[in-house]
CSV table of C-alpha atoms and ligand atoms in Angstrom, one decimal:
chain,number,residue,atom,x,y,z
A,1,MET,CA,-7.7,-0.9,39.2
A,2,ASN,CA,-6.9,-4.1,41.1
A,3,ALA,CA,-3.8,-5.9,40.2
A,4,ALA,CA,-4.5,-9.5,39.1
A,5,ALA,CA,-3.6,-12.1,41.6
A,6,SER,CA,-1.1,-14.3,39.8
A,7,PRO,CA,2.3,-12.8,39.0
A,8,LEU,CA,3.3,-13.4,35.4
A,9,HIS,CA,6.8,-14.2,34.3
A,10,LEU,CA,8.0,-13.5,30.8
A,11,SER,CA,11.4,-14.6,29.5
A,12,ILE,CA,12.8,-13.7,26.1
A,13,ALA,CA,15.3,-16.0,24.6
A,14,THR,CA,18.0,-14.2,22.7
A,15,ASP,CA,20.3,-17.3,22.2
A,16,CYS,CA,18.2,-19.2,19.7
A,17,PRO,CA,18.0,-19.4,15.9
A,18,GLU,CA,16.7,-16.1,14.7
A,19,THR,CA,14.4,-15.5,11.8
A,20,ARG,CA,13.3,-12.2,10.4
A,21,ILE,CA,9.8,-10.7,10.8
A,22,PRO,CA,9.0,-9.7,7.2
A,23,ARG,CA,8.3,-5.9,7.2
A,24,GLU,CA,5.6,-6.7,4.6
A,25,LEU,CA,3.4,-7.9,7.5
A,26,TYR,CA,2.9,-4.2,8.2
A,27,GLY,CA,1.4,-3.6,4.8
A,28,HIS,CA,-1.6,-1.5,3.9
A,29,PHE,CA,-4.5,-1.4,1.4
A,30,ALA,CA,-6.2,1.6,-0.3
A,31,GLU,CA,-9.3,1.1,-2.5
A,32,HIS,CA,-11.4,3.4,-4.6
A,33,LEU,CA,-14.1,3.2,-1.9
A,34,GLY,CA,-15.9,6.0,-0.1
A,35,THR,CA,-13.3,8.8,0.7
A,36,CYS,CA,-10.2,6.6,1.0
A,37,ILE,CA,-8.7,7.8,-2.2
A,38,TYR,CA,-10.7,10.9,-3.2
A,39,GLY,CA,-10.6,13.3,-0.3
A,40,GLY,CA,-8.5,11.1,2.0
A,41,ILE,CA,-5.3,10.6,-0.1
A,42,TRP,CA,-5.9,12.6,-3.3
A,43,VAL,CA,-7.3,16.1,-3.4
A,44,GLY,CA,-6.1,17.0,-6.9
A,45,GLU,CA,-3.8,19.7,-8.1
A,46,ASP,CA,-6.4,22.5,-7.8
A,47,SER,CA,-7.2,21.9,-4.2
A,48,ALA,CA,-6.8,24.5,-1.5
A,49,ILE,CA,-5.8,21.7,0.8
A,50,PRO,CA,-1.9,21.6,0.9
A,51,HIS,CA,-0.8,18.8,-1.5
A,52,THR,CA,2.1,17.3,-3.3
A,53,ARG,CA,1.1,16.9,-6.9
A,54,GLY,CA,-2.5,16.3,-5.7
A,55,LEU,CA,-1.6,14.0,-2.8
A,56,ARG,CA,-2.6,15.4,0.6
A,57,THR,CA,0.6,16.6,2.3
A,58,ASP,CA,-0.7,16.1,5.8
A,59,VAL,CA,-1.7,12.5,5.1
A,60,LEU,CA,1.6,11.8,3.3
A,61,THR,CA,3.5,13.2,6.2
A,62,ALA,CA,1.6,11.0,8.7
A,63,LEU,CA,1.9,7.9,6.6
A,64,LYS,CA,5.6,8.3,6.1
A,65,GLN,CA,6.0,8.0,9.9
A,66,LEU,CA,4.7,4.4,9.7
A,67,SER,CA,7.4,3.1,7.4
A,68,ILE,CA,4.8,1.5,5.2
A,69,PRO,CA,6.4,-1.4,3.4
A,70,VAL,CA,3.8,-2.1,0.7
A,71,LEU,CA,0.5,-0.6,-0.5
A,72,ARG,CA,-2.2,-2.6,-2.2
A,73,TRP,CA,-4.5,-0.8,-4.8
A,74,PRO,CA,-7.0,-0.2,-6.5
A,75,GLY,CA,-9.2,-2.8,-4.7
A,76,GLY,CA,-10.8,-4.8,-3.3
A,77,CYS,CA,-14.0,-5.3,-5.2
A,78,PHE,CA,-13.2,-2.2,-7.2
A,79,ALA,CA,-10.2,-3.9,-8.8
A,80,ASP,CA,-12.4,-6.3,-10.9
A,81,GLU,CA,-14.4,-3.3,-12.3
A,82,TYR,CA,-11.3,-1.2,-13.0
A,83,HIS,CA,-10.0,-0.6,-16.5
A,84,TRP,CA,-6.6,1.0,-16.0
A,85,GLN,CA,-6.6,2.7,-19.4
A,86,ASP,CA,-9.4,5.0,-18.2
A,87,GLY,CA,-7.1,6.4,-15.6
A,88,ILE,CA,-4.0,7.6,-17.6
A,89,GLY,CA,-3.2,10.6,-19.8
A,90,PRO,CA,-4.7,14.0,-20.0
A,91,GLU,CA,-8.3,12.9,-20.8
A,92,ARG,CA,-9.6,10.6,-18.1
A,93,ARG,CA,-12.7,8.5,-18.7
A,94,ALA,CA,-15.1,8.6,-15.7
A,95,MET,CA,-16.8,5.4,-14.5
A,96,ILE,CA,-19.5,4.3,-12.2
A,97,ASN,CA,-18.2,2.8,-8.9
A,98,ASN,CA,-20.9,0.2,-9.0
A,99,HIS,CA,-19.8,-1.9,-6.1
A,100,TRP,CA,-19.3,1.0,-3.6
A,101,GLY,CA,-22.3,3.2,-3.8
A,102,GLY,CA,-22.8,3.8,-7.5
A,103,GLY,CA,-21.2,7.2,-7.6
A,104,ILE,CA,-18.9,8.6,-10.4
A,105,ASP,CA,-15.2,8.0,-10.1
A,106,SER,CA,-13.5,10.6,-12.2
A,107,ASN,CA,-10.4,8.4,-12.6
A,108,GLN,CA,-8.2,11.4,-11.8
A,109,PHE,CA,-6.3,9.1,-9.5
A,110,GLY,CA,-4.9,6.4,-11.7
A,111,THR,CA,-1.7,4.5,-12.4
A,112,HIS,CA,0.7,7.5,-12.4
A,113,GLU,CA,-0.8,9.0,-9.3
A,114,PHE,CA,-0.7,5.7,-7.4
A,115,MET,CA,2.9,5.1,-8.4
A,116,ASP,CA,3.7,8.6,-7.3
A,117,LEU,CA,2.2,7.9,-3.9
A,118,VAL,CA,4.2,4.7,-3.6
A,119,GLU,CA,7.4,6.5,-4.5
A,120,GLU,CA,6.6,9.3,-2.0
A,121,LEU,CA,6.0,6.7,0.7
A,122,GLY,CA,9.1,4.7,-0.3
A,123,CYS,CA,7.1,1.5,-0.3
A,124,ASP,CA,6.5,-1.4,-2.7
A,125,ALA,CA,3.5,-1.4,-5.0
A,126,TYR,CA,1.0,-4.2,-4.9
A,127,ILE,CA,-1.4,-3.9,-7.8
A,128,ALA,CA,-4.6,-5.9,-8.0
A,129,GLY,CA,-5.5,-6.7,-11.6
A,130,ASN,CA,-9.0,-7.2,-13.1
A,131,VAL,CA,-10.0,-10.8,-13.8
A,132,GLY,CA,-13.8,-10.5,-13.2
A,133,SER,CA,-14.6,-8.0,-15.9
A,134,GLY,CA,-11.3,-7.5,-17.6
A,135,SER,CA,-9.3,-9.4,-20.2
A,136,VAL,CA,-6.0,-11.2,-20.3
A,137,ARG,CA,-4.9,-8.6,-22.9
A,138,GLU,CA,-5.8,-5.7,-20.6
A,139,MET,CA,-3.8,-7.2,-17.7
A,140,GLN,CA,-0.9,-8.0,-19.9
A,141,ALA,CA,-0.8,-4.4,-21.3
A,142,TRP,CA,-1.0,-2.9,-17.8
A,143,VAL,CA,2.1,-4.8,-16.7
A,144,GLU,CA,3.9,-3.8,-19.9
A,145,TYR,CA,2.9,-0.1,-19.4
A,146,LEU,CA,4.2,-0.2,-15.9
A,147,THR,CA,7.4,-2.2,-16.1
A,148,ALA,CA,8.7,-2.5,-19.6
A,149,ASP,CA,11.7,-0.5,-20.9
A,150,VAL,CA,11.6,-1.0,-24.6
A,151,ASP,CA,10.3,1.0,-27.5
A,152,SER,CA,6.8,-0.4,-27.7
A,153,PRO,CA,3.6,1.6,-28.3
A,154,LEU,CA,2.5,1.2,-24.7
A,155,VAL,CA,5.9,2.3,-23.3
A,156,ARG,CA,5.8,5.3,-25.7
A,157,GLN,CA,2.4,6.1,-24.3
A,158,ARG,CA,3.7,6.0,-20.8
A,159,ARG,CA,6.6,8.2,-21.7
A,160,ALA,CA,4.2,10.7,-23.4
A,161,ASN,CA,2.2,10.7,-20.2
A,162,GLY,CA,5.3,11.9,-18.3
A,163,ARG,CA,7.1,8.7,-17.0
A,164,GLU,CA,10.3,7.9,-18.8
A,165,GLN,CA,11.6,5.1,-16.7
A,166,PRO,CA,9.6,1.9,-15.9
A,167,TRP,CA,8.3,1.6,-12.4
A,168,ARG,CA,9.2,-1.3,-10.2
A,169,VAL,CA,6.0,-3.3,-9.4
A,170,ARG,CA,6.9,-5.9,-6.9
A,171,TYR,CA,3.5,-7.6,-6.3
A,172,PHE,CA,0.7,-8.3,-8.7
A,173,GLY,CA,-2.7,-9.8,-7.7
A,174,VAL,CA,-4.6,-11.7,-10.3
A,175,GLY,CA,-8.1,-10.7,-9.3
A,176,ASN,CA,-9.7,-10.1,-5.9
A,177,GLU,CA,-12.4,-12.2,-4.2
A,178,ASN,CA,-13.2,-14.0,-7.4
A,179,TRP,CA,-15.5,-16.2,-5.4
A,180,ALA,CA,-17.9,-13.2,-5.0
A,181,CYS,CA,-17.5,-9.7,-6.3
A,182,GLY,CA,-14.7,-10.7,-8.6
A,183,GLY,CA,-16.9,-12.9,-10.8
A,184,ASN,CA,-18.7,-15.4,-8.5
A,185,MET,CA,-16.4,-18.1,-9.7
A,186,ARG,CA,-16.1,-21.7,-8.5
A,187,PRO,CA,-12.6,-22.6,-7.3
A,188,GLU,CA,-12.0,-25.0,-10.2
A,189,PHE,CA,-12.9,-22.3,-12.8
A,190,TYR,CA,-10.8,-19.6,-11.0
A,191,ALA,CA,-7.8,-22.0,-10.8
A,192,ASP,CA,-7.9,-22.3,-14.6
A,193,GLU,CA,-8.5,-18.6,-15.1
A,194,TYR,CA,-5.6,-17.8,-12.7
A,195,ARG,CA,-3.3,-20.1,-14.6
A,196,ARG,CA,-4.2,-18.4,-17.9
A,197,TYR,CA,-4.0,-14.8,-16.7
A,198,GLN,CA,-0.8,-15.1,-14.7
A,199,THR,CA,1.0,-16.5,-17.8
A,200,TYR,CA,0.8,-12.9,-19.3
A,201,VAL,CA,1.9,-11.1,-16.1
A,202,ARG,CA,5.4,-10.9,-17.7
A,203,HIS,CA,8.7,-10.3,-16.0
A,204,HIS,CA,9.8,-7.4,-18.2
A,205,ASP,CA,12.7,-6.8,-15.8
A,206,PRO,CA,14.2,-10.2,-15.2
A,207,ASP,CA,16.3,-8.9,-12.3
A,208,HIS,CA,13.1,-8.0,-10.5
A,209,PRO,CA,10.5,-10.7,-11.3
A,210,ILE,CA,6.9,-9.9,-10.3
A,211,PHE,CA,5.5,-11.8,-7.3
A,212,ARG,CA,2.2,-13.2,-8.5
A,213,ILE,CA,-0.6,-13.6,-6.0
A,214,ALA,CA,-3.7,-15.7,-6.6
A,215,CYS,CA,-7.0,-15.0,-5.1
A,216,GLY,CA,-7.3,-17.1,-2.0
A,217,PRO,CA,-10.2,-18.1,0.3
A,218,ASN,CA,-12.7,-16.1,2.3
A,219,ARG,CA,-12.1,-17.0,5.9
A,220,ASP,CA,-12.8,-20.7,6.4
A,221,ASP,CA,-13.4,-21.7,2.8
A,222,TYR,CA,-10.8,-24.5,3.0
A,223,ARG,CA,-12.0,-26.2,-0.2
A,224,TRP,CA,-11.0,-23.0,-2.1
A,225,THR,CA,-7.4,-23.3,-0.7
A,226,GLU,CA,-7.3,-27.0,-1.5
A,227,VAL,CA,-8.5,-26.6,-5.1
A,228,LEU,CA,-6.2,-23.7,-5.8
A,229,MET,CA,-3.1,-25.4,-4.3
A,230,GLU,CA,-3.8,-28.6,-6.1
A,231,ARG,CA,-4.4,-27.1,-9.5
A,232,ALA,CA,-2.3,-23.9,-9.6
A,233,ALA,CA,0.3,-23.8,-6.8
A,234,ALA,CA,3.1,-24.3,-9.3
A,235,HIS,CA,2.1,-21.0,-11.0
A,236,MET,CA,1.8,-18.7,-8.0
A,237,ASP,CA,4.1,-17.0,-5.5
A,238,GLY,CA,1.4,-16.2,-3.0
A,239,LEU,CA,-2.2,-17.1,-2.2
A,240,SER,CA,-4.4,-14.5,-0.4
A,241,LEU,CA,-6.7,-14.8,2.6
A,242,HIS,CA,-9.4,-12.4,3.7
A,243,TYR,CA,-10.8,-12.3,7.1
A,244,TYR,CA,-12.6,-9.4,8.9
A,245,CYS,CA,-13.5,-9.2,12.6
A,246,LEU,CA,-17.0,-8.2,13.6
A,247,PRO,CA,-17.7,-8.1,17.3
A,248,THR,CA,-21.1,-9.6,16.7
A,249,ASP,CA,-20.1,-12.0,13.9
A,250,ASP,CA,-23.4,-10.9,12.2
A,251,TRP,CA,-23.2,-9.2,8.8
A,252,ASN,CA,-26.7,-7.8,9.3
A,253,ASP,CA,-25.6,-5.9,12.4
A,254,GLN,CA,-21.9,-5.8,12.8
A,255,GLY,CA,-21.9,-3.9,16.0
A,256,ASN,CA,-20.9,-0.3,16.6
A,257,ALA,CA,-17.4,1.2,16.5
A,258,THR,CA,-18.1,3.2,19.7
A,259,GLY,CA,-20.5,3.1,22.6
A,260,PHE,CA,-20.2,-0.7,23.0
A,261,GLY,CA,-20.1,-2.7,26.2
A,262,ALA,CA,-18.0,-5.4,27.7
A,263,ALA,CA,-19.5,-8.2,25.5
A,264,ASP,CA,-18.4,-6.5,22.3
A,265,TRP,CA,-15.0,-5.7,23.7
A,266,PHE,CA,-14.5,-9.4,24.6
A,267,GLY,CA,-16.2,-10.6,21.3
A,268,MET,CA,-13.8,-8.6,19.2
A,269,PHE,CA,-10.7,-10.3,20.6
A,270,GLN,CA,-12.3,-13.7,20.4
A,271,ARG,CA,-12.9,-13.0,16.7
A,272,GLY,CA,-9.2,-11.9,16.5
A,273,THR,CA,-8.0,-15.2,17.8
A,274,HIS,CA,-9.9,-16.8,15.0
A,275,MET,CA,-7.3,-15.3,12.6
A,276,GLU,CA,-4.7,-17.6,14.1
A,277,GLU,CA,-7.0,-20.6,13.7
A,278,LEU,CA,-7.6,-19.8,10.0
A,279,ILE,CA,-3.9,-19.4,9.3
A,280,VAL,CA,-3.2,-22.7,11.0
A,281,GLN,CA,-5.8,-24.5,9.0
A,282,HIS,CA,-5.0,-22.9,5.6
A,283,ARG,CA,-1.3,-23.4,6.0
A,284,ALA,CA,-1.8,-27.1,6.9
A,285,ILE,CA,-3.5,-27.5,3.5
A,286,MET,CA,-0.8,-25.5,1.8
A,287,ASP,CA,1.8,-27.8,3.5
A,288,ARG,CA,0.3,-30.8,1.8
A,289,PHE,CA,0.9,-29.4,-1.7
A,290,ASP,CA,3.9,-27.2,-0.9
A,291,PRO,CA,5.9,-28.7,1.9
A,292,ASP,CA,8.9,-26.4,1.1
A,293,GLN,CA,6.7,-23.4,1.9
A,294,ARG,CA,7.5,-21.7,-1.5
A,295,VAL,CA,4.0,-20.2,-1.8
A,296,ALA,CA,3.4,-17.4,0.7
A,297,LEU,CA,0.0,-16.9,2.5
A,298,ILE,CA,-0.8,-13.3,2.0
A,299,VAL,CA,-3.5,-11.9,4.3
A,300,ASP,CA,-4.2,-9.0,2.0
A,301,GLU,CA,-7.4,-7.9,3.8
A,302,TRP,CA,-8.0,-7.9,7.5
A,303,GLY,CA,-9.3,-5.7,10.3
A,304,ALA,CA,-12.4,-4.5,12.1
A,305,TRP,CA,-15.7,-4.1,10.3
A,306,TYR,CA,-18.5,-2.2,12.1
A,307,ASN,CA,-21.8,-0.6,11.2
A,308,VAL,CA,-21.0,2.7,9.4
A,309,GLU,CA,-21.1,5.9,11.4
A,310,PRO,CA,-24.7,7.3,11.6
A,311,GLY,CA,-25.5,9.7,8.8
A,312,THR,CA,-22.7,8.4,6.5
A,313,HIS,CA,-23.2,6.5,3.2
A,314,PRO,CA,-23.8,2.8,3.9
A,315,ARG,CA,-21.5,1.8,1.2
A,316,PHE,CA,-18.6,4.1,2.1
A,317,LEU,CA,-17.7,2.0,5.2
A,318,TYR,CA,-16.7,5.0,7.3
A,319,GLN,CA,-16.2,4.0,10.9
A,320,GLN,CA,-14.6,5.4,14.1
A,321,ASN,CA,-11.6,3.7,15.5
A,322,THR,CA,-11.0,3.2,19.2
A,323,LEU,CA,-8.6,1.8,21.8
A,324,ARG,CA,-10.3,-1.6,21.0
A,325,ASP,CA,-9.1,-1.4,17.4
A,326,ALA,CA,-5.6,-0.6,18.6
A,327,LEU,CA,-5.5,-3.8,20.6
A,328,LEU,CA,-7.0,-5.7,17.7
A,329,ALA,CA,-4.3,-4.5,15.4
A,330,ALA,CA,-1.6,-5.5,17.8
A,331,GLN,CA,-3.2,-8.9,18.3
A,332,HIS,CA,-3.1,-9.5,14.5
A,333,LEU,CA,0.4,-8.3,14.1
A,334,HIS,CA,1.6,-10.7,16.8
A,335,ILE,CA,-0.3,-13.6,15.1
A,336,PHE,CA,1.4,-12.7,11.8
A,337,HIS,CA,4.8,-12.6,13.6
A,338,ARG,CA,4.2,-16.1,14.9
A,339,HIS,CA,3.4,-17.4,11.4
A,340,ARG,CA,6.1,-15.4,9.6
A,341,ASP,CA,7.5,-18.5,7.8
A,342,ARG,CA,4.3,-18.9,5.8
A,343,VAL,CA,2.5,-15.6,6.2
A,344,ARG,CA,4.8,-13.1,4.4
A,345,MET,CA,2.6,-10.2,3.8
A,346,ALA,CA,-0.5,-8.7,5.4
A,347,ASN,CA,-2.5,-5.6,4.4
A,348,ILE,CA,-4.9,-4.0,6.9
A,349,ALA,CA,-8.1,-2.6,5.4
A,350,GLN,CA,-7.9,0.4,4.7
A,351,THR,CA,-5.5,3.3,4.9
A,352,VAL,CA,-7.7,6.4,5.1
A,353,ASN,CA,-11.5,6.8,6.0
A,354,VAL,CA,-12.5,3.2,5.3
A,355,LEU,CA,-12.9,0.4,7.8
A,356,GLN,CA,-10.0,0.1,10.3
A,357,ALA,CA,-8.2,3.2,9.0
A,358,MET,CA,-4.9,4.7,10.1
A,359,ILE,CA,-6.2,8.2,9.4
A,360,LEU,CA,-9.6,10.0,9.3
A,361,THR,CA,-10.1,13.2,7.4
A,362,ASP,CA,-12.9,15.8,7.3
A,363,GLY,CA,-12.3,18.4,4.6
A,364,PRO,CA,-8.9,19.9,5.5
A,365,ARG,CA,-8.8,18.3,8.9
A,366,MET,CA,-7.0,15.0,9.7
A,367,LEU,CA,-6.5,12.8,12.7
A,368,ARG,CA,-4.4,9.7,13.5
A,369,THR,CA,-6.4,6.8,14.9
A,370,PRO,CA,-5.4,4.5,17.8
A,371,THR,CA,-4.7,1.9,15.1
A,372,TYR,CA,-2.2,4.3,13.5
A,373,HIS,CA,-0.4,4.6,16.8
A,374,VAL,CA,0.0,0.8,17.2
A,375,PHE,CA,1.4,0.6,13.7
A,376,GLU,CA,3.8,3.4,14.6
A,377,MET,CA,4.8,1.8,17.9
A,378,LEU,CA,5.3,-1.7,16.6
A,379,LYS,CA,7.1,-0.7,13.4
A,380,VAL,CA,10.4,-1.5,15.3
A,381,HIS,CA,9.6,-5.2,14.6
A,382,GLN,CA,9.7,-4.7,10.8
A,383,ASP,CA,12.6,-6.8,9.4
A,384,ALA,CA,13.9,-7.4,13.0
A,385,LEU,CA,14.9,-10.8,14.2
A,386,HIS,CA,12.2,-12.6,16.0
A,387,LEU,CA,12.9,-13.7,19.6
A,388,PRO,CA,10.9,-16.5,21.1
A,389,ILE,CA,9.1,-15.8,24.4
A,390,THR,CA,7.9,-17.9,27.3
A,391,LEU,CA,5.0,-16.5,29.3
A,392,SER,CA,3.9,-18.3,32.5
A,393,PRO,CA,1.4,-18.6,33.9
A,394,VAL,CA,-0.7,-16.7,31.3
A,395,PRO,CA,-3.5,-15.0,33.2
A,396,GLU,CA,-7.0,-15.5,32.0
A,397,TYR,CA,-9.5,-12.8,31.0
A,398,THR,CA,-13.0,-14.1,31.5
A,399,HIS,CA,-16.3,-12.7,30.3
A,400,GLU,CA,-19.6,-14.4,31.1
A,401,GLY,CA,-17.9,-17.8,31.3
A,402,ARG,CA,-15.9,-17.4,28.2
A,403,THR,CA,-12.1,-17.1,28.5
A,404,LEU,CA,-9.2,-15.7,26.6
A,405,PRO,CA,-5.5,-15.4,27.5
A,406,ALA,CA,-5.3,-11.9,29.0
A,407,ILE,CA,-1.8,-11.1,27.8
A,408,ASP,CA,0.0,-11.5,24.4
A,409,ALA,CA,3.6,-10.6,23.7
A,410,SER,CA,6.1,-10.6,20.9
A,411,ALA,CA,9.8,-9.7,20.8
A,412,SER,CA,12.5,-9.0,18.3
A,413,ARG,CA,16.1,-7.8,18.1
A,414,ALA,CA,16.7,-4.7,15.9
A,415,ALA,CA,19.8,-4.2,13.8
A,416,ASP,CA,21.4,-2.0,16.5
A,417,GLY,CA,21.0,-4.9,19.0
A,418,ALA,CA,18.1,-3.4,20.9
A,419,VAL,CA,15.5,-5.8,22.1
A,420,ASN,CA,11.9,-4.7,21.5
A,421,LEU,CA,9.0,-6.3,23.4
A,422,SER,CA,5.4,-5.5,22.6
A,423,LEU,CA,2.8,-6.5,25.1
A,424,ILE,CA,-1.0,-6.5,24.9
A,425,ASN,CA,-3.4,-6.6,27.9
A,426,PHE,CA,-6.9,-7.5,26.7
A,427,ASP,CA,-8.3,-7.4,30.2
A,428,PRO,CA,-10.2,-4.1,30.5
A,429,ALA,CA,-10.3,-4.2,34.3
A,430,HIS,CA,-7.0,-5.5,35.6
A,431,GLU,CA,-3.4,-4.4,35.2
A,432,HIS,CA,-0.9,-7.2,35.3
A,433,PRO,CA,2.5,-7.1,37.0
A,434,ILE,CA,5.1,-8.8,34.9
A,435,THR,CA,8.6,-9.9,35.7
A,436,LEU,CA,10.9,-10.1,32.7
A,437,SER,CA,14.1,-12.0,32.3
A,438,LEU,CA,16.6,-11.5,29.6
A,439,PRO,CA,19.3,-14.2,29.2
A,440,PRO,CA,22.3,-13.6,31.5
A,441,GLY,CA,25.0,-11.6,29.7
A,442,SER,CA,22.9,-10.8,26.6
A,443,LEU,CA,21.9,-7.4,27.8
A,444,ALA,CA,23.7,-7.3,31.1
A,445,HIS,CA,23.0,-3.7,31.9
A,446,ALA,CA,19.8,-3.4,30.1
A,447,THR,CA,17.8,-0.3,30.6
A,448,GLY,CA,14.2,-0.3,29.6
A,449,ARG,CA,12.3,2.5,27.9
A,450,GLY,CA,8.6,2.1,27.4
A,451,ARG,CA,5.6,3.6,25.6
A,452,VAL,CA,2.0,2.7,26.5
A,453,LEU,CA,-1.2,3.2,24.6
A,454,THR,CA,-4.3,3.1,26.9
A,455,ALA,CA,-7.2,5.2,28.0
A,456,ALA,CA,-9.9,5.3,30.6
A,457,ALA,CA,-12.7,4.2,28.4
A,458,MET,CA,-12.8,1.0,26.2
A,459,ASP,CA,-14.2,3.1,23.3
A,460,ALA,CA,-11.8,6.0,23.7
A,461,HIS,CA,-11.0,7.5,20.3
A,462,ASN,CA,-9.7,10.6,18.6
A,463,THR,CA,-12.0,13.3,17.2
A,464,PHE,CA,-11.3,16.3,15.0
A,465,ALA,CA,-11.9,18.4,18.1
A,466,GLU,CA,-9.6,16.3,20.2
A,467,PRO,CA,-7.2,14.5,17.8
A,468,ASP,CA,-4.7,13.4,20.5
A,469,HIS,CA,-7.0,12.0,23.1
A,470,VAL,CA,-5.6,8.5,22.5
A,471,VAL,CA,-1.8,8.6,21.9
A,472,PRO,CA,1.1,6.6,23.2
A,473,VAL,CA,2.7,7.9,26.4
A,474,ALA,CA,6.3,7.5,27.6
A,475,ASN,CA,6.5,5.1,30.5
A,476,ASP,CA,9.8,4.5,32.3
A,477,SER,CA,8.5,2.3,35.1
A,478,VAL,CA,10.5,-0.8,34.2
A,479,GLN,CA,12.3,-1.5,37.5
A,480,ALA,CA,15.3,-3.8,38.2
A,481,THR,CA,14.3,-6.3,40.9
A,482,ALA,CA,16.5,-7.6,43.7
A,483,ASP,CA,17.2,-10.9,41.9
A,484,GLY,CA,18.3,-9.2,38.7
A,485,ALA,CA,15.0,-9.4,36.7
A,486,LEU,CA,13.0,-6.5,35.5
A,487,ALA,CA,9.5,-5.6,36.6
A,488,PHE,CA,6.8,-3.8,34.8
A,489,ASN,CA,3.1,-3.2,35.4
A,490,LEU,CA,1.1,-3.7,32.2
A,491,PRO,CA,-1.9,-1.4,32.5
A,492,ALA,CA,-5.4,-2.8,31.8
A,493,LYS,CA,-6.6,-2.5,28.2
A,494,SER,CA,-3.3,-1.5,26.8
A,495,VAL,CA,-0.6,-2.0,24.2
A,496,ALA,CA,3.0,-1.4,25.5
A,497,LEU,CA,6.3,-1.3,23.7
A,498,LEU,CA,9.4,-1.8,25.9
A,499,THR,CA,12.9,-1.3,24.4
A,500,PHE,CA,16.0,-2.7,26.1
A,501,SER,CA,19.3,-1.6,24.9
B,601,AHR,O1,-12.2,-3.8,2.1
B,601,AHR,C1,-13.5,-3.7,1.7
B,601,AHR,C2,-14.0,-4.9,0.8
B,601,AHR,O2,-13.9,-6.1,1.5
B,601,AHR,C3,-13.1,-5.2,-0.4
B,601,AHR,O3,-13.3,-4.4,-1.5
B,601,AHR,C4,-13.4,-6.6,-0.7
B,601,AHR,O4,-12.3,-7.3,-1.3
B,601,AHR,C5,-13.8,-7.2,0.6
B,601,AHR,O5,-15.0,-7.8,0.6
């Protein structure tokens, strides 16, 4: 590989006002879709696959290493077809999963199993309620069943089903994509429905009020945001945003997860930059109605969406995951860091076997994807203090006349004082030498440790035969320069994490 011509200088300011990177930006989403829940997370108590009360032990172990802060469930589009009472107690009522392929969902995985998963992972629950085909009473009852601690019939039912104490549900979504699969509503109608439904999402534990999230826009539907903010902002804590990246930007042919060329590599990161544009535009509308930034923008669905793998069910959204996805994940996490004052939660879609997954399974086999490794590497930023960065001059990455900044970076200071710097090089052909400066005195004798995720091929990925083909590798090549700076060569098409302590 040739080194790019222009040297890049990066300086991290550690002497400026520090604000926290909310750990919830590293949130996840698991839907009753394809084999995300059934087979991927839940195998049931009679399975020969090792499990913990029906939850796959291998998947649990891998997910625990990500320090997942929050998990959204049961959908997605499934949420507005889900009737929670079918999924509790000894007799479960099966249902058709109409939206995702028309198969039968046994409802063996329900409220108790999800809350068990959340407690195993040590994360917060984000439950999406049913507005599209549900009722106010049904939503009200679910919240009572989950969180009340009184002697009501619903609480007695919960106790009879094995859970004495209420659960803590931190986040509750009032519907999902109500502009489409969640009821094809107009924003004016949904705003009124939202106001009505959220009234009954009661705070049974006044010390832990539930954070209520309204269904927000699809990508650049700015009118939806405007109407919701104007008519219902006073009744919400968060407004969601959904945006998926397709390398082709064509829903009839999304492009393939593997075997792609340079155009689709570039195209993907160009779509990735659009996430930042969307956040900027939506937050500008929010600022008009909520200048104090009380309402959070919650990006509760994001990630790569490709054509499904050949031979798999078209509605199961099973796709491979490559080095390109790892860089896309890092690109999004950096964008969320920059907008952390308004964007306070984000949930990648989806945890296992669906879209941009952390984990793929095949019967008893399991692998961690390149996206998993980025979430594991960058978890050091969770709840750390954000440190502003200056990069100059930012090298360009050009493809057929179109240009993107080749490098992106984000830094934070951890509770133990260590400074973590994550770097992305989108350029598939050039490494970039970087000189780094830390403010004098702040980390006077800093030593740098590094980990780099890269591979020879743009579509390098892990398979069940070779599950560790793409993994982060230790890299201790940070060198002190004669003038007291630090030097590092950022490999082509890579994500790096450097730690200075
Ligand atoms: O994540 C897959 C689907 O994408 C979700 O069910 C839906 O909300 C979105 O359209």
